[in-house]
mmCIF file of N, CA and C in Angstrom:
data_model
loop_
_atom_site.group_PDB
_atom_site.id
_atom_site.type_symbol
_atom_site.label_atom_id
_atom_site.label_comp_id
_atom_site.label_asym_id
_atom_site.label_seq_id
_atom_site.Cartn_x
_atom_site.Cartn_y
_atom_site.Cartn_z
ATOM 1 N N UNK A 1 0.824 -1.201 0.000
ATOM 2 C CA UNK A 1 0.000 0.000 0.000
ATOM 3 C C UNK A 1 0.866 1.261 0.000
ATOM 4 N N UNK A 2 2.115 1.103 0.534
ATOM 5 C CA UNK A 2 2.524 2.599 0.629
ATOM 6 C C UNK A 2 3.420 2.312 -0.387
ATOM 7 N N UNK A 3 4.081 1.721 -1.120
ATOM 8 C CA UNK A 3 4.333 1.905 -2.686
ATOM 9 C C UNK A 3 3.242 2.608 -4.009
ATOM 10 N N UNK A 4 2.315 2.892 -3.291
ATOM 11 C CA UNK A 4 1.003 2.992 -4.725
ATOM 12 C C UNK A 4 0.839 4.819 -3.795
ATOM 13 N N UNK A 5 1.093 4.975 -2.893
ATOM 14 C CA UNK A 5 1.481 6.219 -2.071
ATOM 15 C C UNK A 5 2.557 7.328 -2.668
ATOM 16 N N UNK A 6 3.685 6.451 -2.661
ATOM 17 C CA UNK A 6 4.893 7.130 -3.221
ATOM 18 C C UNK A 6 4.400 7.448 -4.427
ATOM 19 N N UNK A 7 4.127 6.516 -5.412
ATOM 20 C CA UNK A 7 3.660 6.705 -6.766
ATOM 21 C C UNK A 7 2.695 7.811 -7.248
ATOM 22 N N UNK A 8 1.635 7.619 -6.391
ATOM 23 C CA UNK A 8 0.986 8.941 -6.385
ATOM 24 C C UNK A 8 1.735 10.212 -6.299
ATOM 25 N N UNK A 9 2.648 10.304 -5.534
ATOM 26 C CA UNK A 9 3.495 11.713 -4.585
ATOM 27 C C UNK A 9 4.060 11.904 -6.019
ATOM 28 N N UNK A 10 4.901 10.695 -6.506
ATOM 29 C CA UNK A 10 6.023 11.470 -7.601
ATOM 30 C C UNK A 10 4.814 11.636 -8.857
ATOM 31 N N UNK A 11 3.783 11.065 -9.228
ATOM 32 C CA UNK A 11 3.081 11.877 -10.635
ATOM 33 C C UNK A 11 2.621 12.803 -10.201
ATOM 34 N N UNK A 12 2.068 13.248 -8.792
ATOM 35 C CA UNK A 12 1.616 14.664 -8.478
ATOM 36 C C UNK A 12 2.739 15.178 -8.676
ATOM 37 N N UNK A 13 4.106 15.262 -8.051
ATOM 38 C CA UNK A 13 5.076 16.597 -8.298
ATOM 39 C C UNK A 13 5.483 16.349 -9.910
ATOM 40 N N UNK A 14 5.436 15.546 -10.258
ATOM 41 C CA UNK A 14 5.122 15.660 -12.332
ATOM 42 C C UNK A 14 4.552 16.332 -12.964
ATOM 43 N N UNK A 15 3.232 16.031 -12.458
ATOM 44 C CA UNK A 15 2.134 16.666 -13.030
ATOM 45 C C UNK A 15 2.282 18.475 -12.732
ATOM 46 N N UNK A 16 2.348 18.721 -11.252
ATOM 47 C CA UNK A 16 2.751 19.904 -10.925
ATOM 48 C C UNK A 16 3.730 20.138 -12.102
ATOM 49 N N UNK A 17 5.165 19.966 -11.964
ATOM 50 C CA UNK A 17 5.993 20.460 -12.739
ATOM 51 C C UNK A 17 5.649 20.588 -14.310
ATOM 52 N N UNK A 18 4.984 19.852 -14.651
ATOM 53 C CA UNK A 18 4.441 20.007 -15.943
ATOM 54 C C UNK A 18 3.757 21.428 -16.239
ATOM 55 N N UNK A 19 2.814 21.587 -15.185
ATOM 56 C CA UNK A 19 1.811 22.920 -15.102
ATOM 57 C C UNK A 19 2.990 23.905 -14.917
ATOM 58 N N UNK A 20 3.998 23.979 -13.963
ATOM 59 C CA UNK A 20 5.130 24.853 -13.961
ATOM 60 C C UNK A 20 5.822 25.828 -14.987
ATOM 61 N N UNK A 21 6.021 24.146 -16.212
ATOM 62 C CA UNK A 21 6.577 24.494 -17.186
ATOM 63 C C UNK A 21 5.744 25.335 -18.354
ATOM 64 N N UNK A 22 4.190 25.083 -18.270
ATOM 65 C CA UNK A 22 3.182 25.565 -19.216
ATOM 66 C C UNK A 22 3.419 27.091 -18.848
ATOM 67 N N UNK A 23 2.928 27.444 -17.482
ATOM 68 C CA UNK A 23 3.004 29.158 -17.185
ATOM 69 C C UNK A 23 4.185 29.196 -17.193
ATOM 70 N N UNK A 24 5.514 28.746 -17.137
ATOM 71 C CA UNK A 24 6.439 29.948 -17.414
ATOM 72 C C UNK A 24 6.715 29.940 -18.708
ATOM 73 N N UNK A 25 6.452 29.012 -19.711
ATOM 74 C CA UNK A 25 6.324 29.383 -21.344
ATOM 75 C C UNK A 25 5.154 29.943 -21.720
ATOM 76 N N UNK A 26 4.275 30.624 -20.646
ATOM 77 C CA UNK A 26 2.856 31.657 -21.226
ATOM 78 C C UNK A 26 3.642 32.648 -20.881
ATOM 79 N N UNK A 27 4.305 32.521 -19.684
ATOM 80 C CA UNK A 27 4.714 33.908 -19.191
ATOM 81 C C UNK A 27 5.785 34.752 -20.038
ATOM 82 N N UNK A 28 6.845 33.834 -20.620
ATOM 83 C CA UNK A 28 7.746 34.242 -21.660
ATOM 84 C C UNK A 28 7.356 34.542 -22.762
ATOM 85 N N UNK A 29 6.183 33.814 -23.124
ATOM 86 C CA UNK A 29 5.688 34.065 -24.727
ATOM 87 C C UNK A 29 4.767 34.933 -25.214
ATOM 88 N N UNK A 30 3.996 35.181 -23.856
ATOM 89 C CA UNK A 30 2.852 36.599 -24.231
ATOM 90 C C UNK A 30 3.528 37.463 -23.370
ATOM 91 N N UNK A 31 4.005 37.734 -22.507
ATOM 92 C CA UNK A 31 4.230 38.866 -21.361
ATOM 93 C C UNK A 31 5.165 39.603 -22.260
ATOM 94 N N UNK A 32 5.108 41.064 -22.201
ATOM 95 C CA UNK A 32 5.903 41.499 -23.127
ATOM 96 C C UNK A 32 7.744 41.782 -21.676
ATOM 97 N N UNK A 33 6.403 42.658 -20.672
ATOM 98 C CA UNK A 33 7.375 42.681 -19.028
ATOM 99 C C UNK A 33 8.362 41.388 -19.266
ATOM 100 N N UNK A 34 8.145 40.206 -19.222
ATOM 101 C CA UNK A 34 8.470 38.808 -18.984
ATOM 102 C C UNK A 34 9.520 38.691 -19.774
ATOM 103 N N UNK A 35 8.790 39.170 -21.163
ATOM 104 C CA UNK A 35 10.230 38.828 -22.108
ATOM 105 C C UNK A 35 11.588 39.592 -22.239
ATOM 106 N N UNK A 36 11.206 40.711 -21.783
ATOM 107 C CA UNK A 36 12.394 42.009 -21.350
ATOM 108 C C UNK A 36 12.921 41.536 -20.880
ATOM 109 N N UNK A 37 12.965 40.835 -19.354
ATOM 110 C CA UNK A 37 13.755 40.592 -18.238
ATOM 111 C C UNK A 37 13.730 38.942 -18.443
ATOM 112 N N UNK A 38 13.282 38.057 -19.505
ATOM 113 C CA UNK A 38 13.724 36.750 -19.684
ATOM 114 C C UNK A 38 15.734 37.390 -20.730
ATOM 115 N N UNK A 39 14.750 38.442 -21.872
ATOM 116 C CA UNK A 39 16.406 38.229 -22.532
ATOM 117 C C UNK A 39 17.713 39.307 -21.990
ATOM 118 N N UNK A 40 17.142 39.835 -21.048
ATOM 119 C CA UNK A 40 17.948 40.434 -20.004
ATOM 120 C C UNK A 40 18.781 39.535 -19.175
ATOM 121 N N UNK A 41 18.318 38.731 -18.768
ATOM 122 C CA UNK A 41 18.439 37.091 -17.914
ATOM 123 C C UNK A 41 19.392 36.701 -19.280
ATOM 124 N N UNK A 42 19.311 36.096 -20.224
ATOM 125 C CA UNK A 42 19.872 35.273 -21.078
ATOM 126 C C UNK A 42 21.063 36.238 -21.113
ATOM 127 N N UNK A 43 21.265 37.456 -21.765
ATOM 128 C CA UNK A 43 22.531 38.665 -21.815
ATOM 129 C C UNK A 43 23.315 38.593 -20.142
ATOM 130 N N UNK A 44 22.452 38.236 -19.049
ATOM 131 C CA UNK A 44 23.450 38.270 -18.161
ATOM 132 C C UNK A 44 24.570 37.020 -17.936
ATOM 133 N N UNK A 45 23.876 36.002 -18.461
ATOM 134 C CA UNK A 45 24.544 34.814 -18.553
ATOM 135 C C UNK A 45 25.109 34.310 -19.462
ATOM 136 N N UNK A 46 25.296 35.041 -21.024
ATOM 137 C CA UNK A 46 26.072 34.792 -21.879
ATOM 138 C C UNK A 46 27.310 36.161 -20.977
ATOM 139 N N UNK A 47 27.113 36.990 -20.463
ATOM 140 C CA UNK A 47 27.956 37.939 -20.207
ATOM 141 C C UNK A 47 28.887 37.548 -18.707
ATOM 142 N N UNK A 48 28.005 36.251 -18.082
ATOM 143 C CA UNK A 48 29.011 35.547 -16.966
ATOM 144 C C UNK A 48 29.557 34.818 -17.657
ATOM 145 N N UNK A 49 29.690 34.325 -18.547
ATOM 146 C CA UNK A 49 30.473 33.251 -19.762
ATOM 147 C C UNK A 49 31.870 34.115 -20.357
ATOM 148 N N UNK A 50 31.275 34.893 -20.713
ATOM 149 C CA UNK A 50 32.361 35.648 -21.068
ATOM 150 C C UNK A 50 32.972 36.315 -20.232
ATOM 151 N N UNK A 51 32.938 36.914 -19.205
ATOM 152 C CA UNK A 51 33.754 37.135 -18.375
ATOM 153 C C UNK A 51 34.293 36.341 -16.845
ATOM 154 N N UNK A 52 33.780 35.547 -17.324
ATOM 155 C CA UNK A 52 34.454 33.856 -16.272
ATOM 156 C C UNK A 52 34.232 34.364 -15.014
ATOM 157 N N UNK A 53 32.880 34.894 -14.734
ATOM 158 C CA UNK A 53 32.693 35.343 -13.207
ATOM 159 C C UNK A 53 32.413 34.141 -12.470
ATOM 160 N N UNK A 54 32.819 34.315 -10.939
ATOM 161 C CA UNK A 54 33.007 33.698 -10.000
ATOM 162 C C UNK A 54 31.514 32.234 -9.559
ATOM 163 N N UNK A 55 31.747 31.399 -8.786
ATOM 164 C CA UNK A 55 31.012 30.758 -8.532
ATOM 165 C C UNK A 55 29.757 31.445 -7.438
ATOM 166 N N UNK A 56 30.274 32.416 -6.819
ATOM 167 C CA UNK A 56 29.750 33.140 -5.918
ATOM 168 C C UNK A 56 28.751 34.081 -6.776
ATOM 169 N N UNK A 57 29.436 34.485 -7.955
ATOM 170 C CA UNK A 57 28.795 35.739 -8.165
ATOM 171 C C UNK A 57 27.716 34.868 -9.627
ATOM 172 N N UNK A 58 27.921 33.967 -10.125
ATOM 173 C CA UNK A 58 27.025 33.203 -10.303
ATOM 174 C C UNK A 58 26.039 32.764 -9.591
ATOM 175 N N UNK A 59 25.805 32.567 -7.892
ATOM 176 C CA UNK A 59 24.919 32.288 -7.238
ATOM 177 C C UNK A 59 24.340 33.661 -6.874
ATOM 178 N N UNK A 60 25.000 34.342 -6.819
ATOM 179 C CA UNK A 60 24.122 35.908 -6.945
ATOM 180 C C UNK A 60 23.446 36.483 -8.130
ATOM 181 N N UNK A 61 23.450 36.352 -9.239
ATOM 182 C CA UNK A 61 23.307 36.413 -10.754
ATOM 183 C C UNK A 61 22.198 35.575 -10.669
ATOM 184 N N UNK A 62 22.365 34.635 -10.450
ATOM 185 C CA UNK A 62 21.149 33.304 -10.240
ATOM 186 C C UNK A 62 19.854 33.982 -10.126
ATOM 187 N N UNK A 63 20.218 34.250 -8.578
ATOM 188 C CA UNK A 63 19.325 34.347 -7.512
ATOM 189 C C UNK A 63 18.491 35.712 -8.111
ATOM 190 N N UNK A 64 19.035 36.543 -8.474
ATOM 191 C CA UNK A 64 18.841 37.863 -8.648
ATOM 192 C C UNK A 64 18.181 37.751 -10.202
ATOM 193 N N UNK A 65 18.041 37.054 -10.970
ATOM 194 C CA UNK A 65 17.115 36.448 -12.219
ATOM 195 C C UNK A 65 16.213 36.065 -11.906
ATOM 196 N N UNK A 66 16.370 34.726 -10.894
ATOM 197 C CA UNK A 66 15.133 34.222 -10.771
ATOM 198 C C UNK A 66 13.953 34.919 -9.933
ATOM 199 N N UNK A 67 14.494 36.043 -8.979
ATOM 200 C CA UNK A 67 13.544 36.802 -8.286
ATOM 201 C C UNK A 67 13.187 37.752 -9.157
ATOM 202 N N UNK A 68 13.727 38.593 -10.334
ATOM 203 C CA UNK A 68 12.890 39.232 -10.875
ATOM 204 C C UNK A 68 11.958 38.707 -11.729
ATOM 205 N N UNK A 69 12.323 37.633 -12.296
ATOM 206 C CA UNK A 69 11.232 36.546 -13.374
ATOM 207 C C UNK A 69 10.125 36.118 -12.169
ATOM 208 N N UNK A 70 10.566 35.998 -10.840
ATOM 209 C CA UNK A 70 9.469 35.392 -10.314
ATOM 210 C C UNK A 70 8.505 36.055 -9.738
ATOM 211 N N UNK A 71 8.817 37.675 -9.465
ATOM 212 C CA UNK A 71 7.862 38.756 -8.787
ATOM 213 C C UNK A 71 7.539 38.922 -10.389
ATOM 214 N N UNK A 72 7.925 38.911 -11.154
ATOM 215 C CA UNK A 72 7.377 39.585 -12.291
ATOM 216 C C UNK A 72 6.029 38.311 -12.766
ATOM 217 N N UNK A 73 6.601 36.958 -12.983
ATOM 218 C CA UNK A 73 5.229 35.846 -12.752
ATOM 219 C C UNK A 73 3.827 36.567 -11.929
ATOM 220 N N UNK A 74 4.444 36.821 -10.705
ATOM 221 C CA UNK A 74 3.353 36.972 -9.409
ATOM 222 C C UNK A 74 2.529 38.519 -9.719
ATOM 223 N N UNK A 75 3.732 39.505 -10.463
ATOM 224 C CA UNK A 75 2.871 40.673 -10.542
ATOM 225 C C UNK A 75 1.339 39.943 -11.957
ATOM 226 N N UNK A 76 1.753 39.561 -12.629
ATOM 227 C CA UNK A 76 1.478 39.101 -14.442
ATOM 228 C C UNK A 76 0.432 38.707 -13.369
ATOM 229 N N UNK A 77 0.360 38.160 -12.608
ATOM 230 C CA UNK A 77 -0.849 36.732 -11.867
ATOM 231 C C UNK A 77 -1.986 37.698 -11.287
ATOM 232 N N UNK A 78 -1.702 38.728 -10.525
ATOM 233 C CA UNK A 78 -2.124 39.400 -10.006
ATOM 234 C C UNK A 78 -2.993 40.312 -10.532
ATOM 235 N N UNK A 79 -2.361 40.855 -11.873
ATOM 236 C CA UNK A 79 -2.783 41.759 -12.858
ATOM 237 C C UNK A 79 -4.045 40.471 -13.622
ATOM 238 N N UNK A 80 -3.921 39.739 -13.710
ATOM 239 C CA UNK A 80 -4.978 39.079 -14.758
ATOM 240 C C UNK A 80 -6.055 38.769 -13.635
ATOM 241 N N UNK A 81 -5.891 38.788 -12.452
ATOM 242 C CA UNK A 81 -7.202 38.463 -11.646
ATOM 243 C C UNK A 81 -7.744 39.577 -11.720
ATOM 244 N N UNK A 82 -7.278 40.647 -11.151
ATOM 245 C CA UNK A 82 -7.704 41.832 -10.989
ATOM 246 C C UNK A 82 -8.922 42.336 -12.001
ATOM 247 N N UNK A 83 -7.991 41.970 -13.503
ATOM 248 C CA UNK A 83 -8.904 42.484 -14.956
ATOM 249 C C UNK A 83 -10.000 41.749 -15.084
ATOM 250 N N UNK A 84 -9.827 40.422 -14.384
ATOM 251 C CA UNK A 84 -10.771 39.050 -14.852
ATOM 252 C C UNK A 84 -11.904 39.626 -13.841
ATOM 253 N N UNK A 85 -11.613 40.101 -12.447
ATOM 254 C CA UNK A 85 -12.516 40.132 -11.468
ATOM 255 C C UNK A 85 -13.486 41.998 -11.612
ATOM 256 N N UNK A 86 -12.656 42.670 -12.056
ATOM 257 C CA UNK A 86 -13.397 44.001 -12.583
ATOM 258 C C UNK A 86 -12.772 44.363 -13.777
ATOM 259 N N UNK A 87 -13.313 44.079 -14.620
ATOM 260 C CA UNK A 87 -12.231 44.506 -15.862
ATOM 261 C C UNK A 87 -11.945 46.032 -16.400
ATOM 262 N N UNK A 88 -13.057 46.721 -15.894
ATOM 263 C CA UNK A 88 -13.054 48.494 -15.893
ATOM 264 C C UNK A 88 -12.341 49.350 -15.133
ATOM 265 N N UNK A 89 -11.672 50.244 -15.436
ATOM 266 C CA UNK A 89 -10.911 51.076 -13.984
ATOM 267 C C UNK A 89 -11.572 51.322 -12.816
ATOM 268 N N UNK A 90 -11.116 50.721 -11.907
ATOM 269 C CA UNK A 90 -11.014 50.916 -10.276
ATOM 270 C C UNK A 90 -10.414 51.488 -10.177
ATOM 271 N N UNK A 91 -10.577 52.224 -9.158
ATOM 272 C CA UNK A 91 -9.011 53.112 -8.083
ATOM 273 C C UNK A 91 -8.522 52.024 -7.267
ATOM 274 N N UNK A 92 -9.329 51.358 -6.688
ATOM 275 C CA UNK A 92 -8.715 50.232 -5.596
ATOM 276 C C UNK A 92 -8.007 49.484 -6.671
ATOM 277 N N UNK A 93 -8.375 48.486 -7.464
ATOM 278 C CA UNK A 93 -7.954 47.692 -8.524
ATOM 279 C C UNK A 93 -6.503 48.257 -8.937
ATOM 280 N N UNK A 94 -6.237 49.277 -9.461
ATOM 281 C CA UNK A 94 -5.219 50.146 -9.624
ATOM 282 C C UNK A 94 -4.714 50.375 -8.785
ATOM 283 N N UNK A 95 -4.866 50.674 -7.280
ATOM 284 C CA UNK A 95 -3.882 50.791 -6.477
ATOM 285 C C UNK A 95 -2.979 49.498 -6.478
ATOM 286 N N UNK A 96 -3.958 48.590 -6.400
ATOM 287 C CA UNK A 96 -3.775 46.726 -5.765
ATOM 288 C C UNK A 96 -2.520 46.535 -7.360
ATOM 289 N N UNK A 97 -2.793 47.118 -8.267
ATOM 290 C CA UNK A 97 -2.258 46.503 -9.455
ATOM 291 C C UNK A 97 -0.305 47.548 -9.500
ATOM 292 N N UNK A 98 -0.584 48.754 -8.940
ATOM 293 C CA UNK A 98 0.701 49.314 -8.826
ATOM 294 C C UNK A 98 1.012 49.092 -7.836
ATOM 295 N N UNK A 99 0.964 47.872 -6.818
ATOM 296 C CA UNK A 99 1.711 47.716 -5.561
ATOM 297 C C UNK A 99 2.706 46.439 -5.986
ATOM 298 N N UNK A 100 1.976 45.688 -6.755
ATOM 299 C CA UNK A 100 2.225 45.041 -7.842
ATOM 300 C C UNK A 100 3.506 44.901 -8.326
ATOM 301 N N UNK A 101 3.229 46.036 -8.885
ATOM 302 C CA UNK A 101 4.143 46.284 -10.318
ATOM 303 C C UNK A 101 5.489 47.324 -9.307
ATOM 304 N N UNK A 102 5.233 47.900 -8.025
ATOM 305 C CA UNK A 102 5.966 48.169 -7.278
ATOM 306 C C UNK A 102 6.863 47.079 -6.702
ATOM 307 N N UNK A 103 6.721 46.100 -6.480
ATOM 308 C CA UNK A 103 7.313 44.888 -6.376
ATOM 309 C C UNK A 103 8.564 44.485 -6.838
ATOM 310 N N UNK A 104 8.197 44.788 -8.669
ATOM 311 C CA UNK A 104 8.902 44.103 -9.378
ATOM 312 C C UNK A 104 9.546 44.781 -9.760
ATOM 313 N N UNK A 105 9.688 46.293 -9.335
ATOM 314 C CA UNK A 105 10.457 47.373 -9.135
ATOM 315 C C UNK A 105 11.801 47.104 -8.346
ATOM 316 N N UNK A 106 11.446 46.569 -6.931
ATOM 317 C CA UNK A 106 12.568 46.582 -6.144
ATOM 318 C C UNK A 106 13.074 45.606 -5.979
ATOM 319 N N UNK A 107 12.580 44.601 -6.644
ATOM 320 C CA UNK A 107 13.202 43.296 -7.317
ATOM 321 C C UNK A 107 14.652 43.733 -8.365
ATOM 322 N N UNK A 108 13.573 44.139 -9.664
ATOM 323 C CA UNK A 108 14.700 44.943 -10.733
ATOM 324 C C UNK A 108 15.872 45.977 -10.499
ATOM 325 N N UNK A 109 15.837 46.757 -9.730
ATOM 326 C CA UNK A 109 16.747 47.236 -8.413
ATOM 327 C C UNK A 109 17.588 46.724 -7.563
ATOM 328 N N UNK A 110 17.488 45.537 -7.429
ATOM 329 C CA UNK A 110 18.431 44.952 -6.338
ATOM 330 C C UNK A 110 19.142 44.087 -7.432
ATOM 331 N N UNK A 111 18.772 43.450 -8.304
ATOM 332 C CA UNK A 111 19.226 42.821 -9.521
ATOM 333 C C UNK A 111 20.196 43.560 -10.495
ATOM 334 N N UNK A 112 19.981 44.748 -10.562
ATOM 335 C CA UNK A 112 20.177 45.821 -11.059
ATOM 336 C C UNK A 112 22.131 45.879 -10.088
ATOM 337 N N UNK A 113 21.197 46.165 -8.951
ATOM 338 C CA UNK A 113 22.537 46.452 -7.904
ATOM 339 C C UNK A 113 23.632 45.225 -8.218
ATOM 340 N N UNK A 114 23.132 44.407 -8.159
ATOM 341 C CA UNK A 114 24.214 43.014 -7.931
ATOM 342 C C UNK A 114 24.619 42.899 -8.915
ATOM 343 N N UNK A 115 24.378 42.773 -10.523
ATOM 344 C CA UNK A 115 25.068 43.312 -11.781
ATOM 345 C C UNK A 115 25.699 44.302 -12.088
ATOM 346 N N UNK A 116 25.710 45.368 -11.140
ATOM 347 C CA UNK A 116 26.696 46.820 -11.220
ATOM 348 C C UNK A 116 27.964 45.918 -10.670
ATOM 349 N N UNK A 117 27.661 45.625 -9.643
ATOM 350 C CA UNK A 117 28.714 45.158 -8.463
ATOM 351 C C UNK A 117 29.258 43.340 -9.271
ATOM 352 N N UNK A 118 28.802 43.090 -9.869
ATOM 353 C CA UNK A 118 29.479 41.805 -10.539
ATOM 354 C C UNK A 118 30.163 42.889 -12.045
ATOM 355 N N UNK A 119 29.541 43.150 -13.079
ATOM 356 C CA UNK A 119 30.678 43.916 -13.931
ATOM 357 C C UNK A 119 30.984 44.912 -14.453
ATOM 358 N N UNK A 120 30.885 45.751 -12.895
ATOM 359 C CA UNK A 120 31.135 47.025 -13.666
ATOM 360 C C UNK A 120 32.753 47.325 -13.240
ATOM 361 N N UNK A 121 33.420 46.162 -12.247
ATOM 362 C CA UNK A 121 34.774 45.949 -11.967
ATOM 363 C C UNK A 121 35.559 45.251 -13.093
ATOM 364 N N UNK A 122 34.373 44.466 -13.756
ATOM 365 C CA UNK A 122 35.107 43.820 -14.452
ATOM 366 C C UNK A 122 35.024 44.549 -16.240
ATOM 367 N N UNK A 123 34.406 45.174 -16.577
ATOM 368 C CA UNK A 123 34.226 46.222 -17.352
ATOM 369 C C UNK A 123 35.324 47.614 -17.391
ATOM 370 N N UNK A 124 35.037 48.306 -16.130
ATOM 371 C CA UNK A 124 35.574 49.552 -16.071
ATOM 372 C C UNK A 124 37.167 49.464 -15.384
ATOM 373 N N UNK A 125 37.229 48.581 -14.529
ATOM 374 C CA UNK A 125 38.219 48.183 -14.035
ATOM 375 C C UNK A 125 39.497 47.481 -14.530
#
């Protein structure tokens, strides 16, 4: 019985990951936001290639991609309920939707920061 348990566990996290993979190829392929900061993401990592940055500063580079792709997911998520649930201008709706998009602001900012500080030593320096 608890073999047919496990089995269940790993096609649910399958199945999950499957759904994973669908929204973040909606999110790349219609989001225009998404696709900015997907080939922003790709330029930072052909640009750690070429300048043979550190293992460290690869885990910062990482990290600092995947949080803006991922507040930027959550803003995209947020924004389509919002439209789905009143689709006409609100003020509330609009506030709720630039707190949002404020988010993915100080996401892009700190990402921002940690790419100055990975090559602008190795650039200007």
């Amino acid at each position: 019985m608890q073999q047919m348990k496990d089995n269940r566990f790993v096609k649910g996290r399958l199945r999950s990951m499957v759904y994973a993979l669908s929204g973040a190829y909606k999110l790349v392929t219609t989001e225009h936001s998404v696709m900015v900061q997907f080939t922003i993401g790709i330029l930072v990592t052909v640009g750690g290639f070429w300048f043979r940055i550190s293992a460290t500063e690869w885990m910062l580079q990482i990290l600092a991609v995947g949080l803006v792709l991922g507040i930027e997911g959550v803003n995209t998520a947020i924004e389509k309920v919002a439209d789905f649930i009143h689709p006409d201008y609100h003020e509330r709706i609009g506030f709720i939707k630039d707190i949002a998009a404020g988010a993915v602001f100080f996401a892009a900012m700190a990402a921002l920061a940690v790419g100055a500080i990975i090559y602008c030593p190795k650039i200007f320096g």
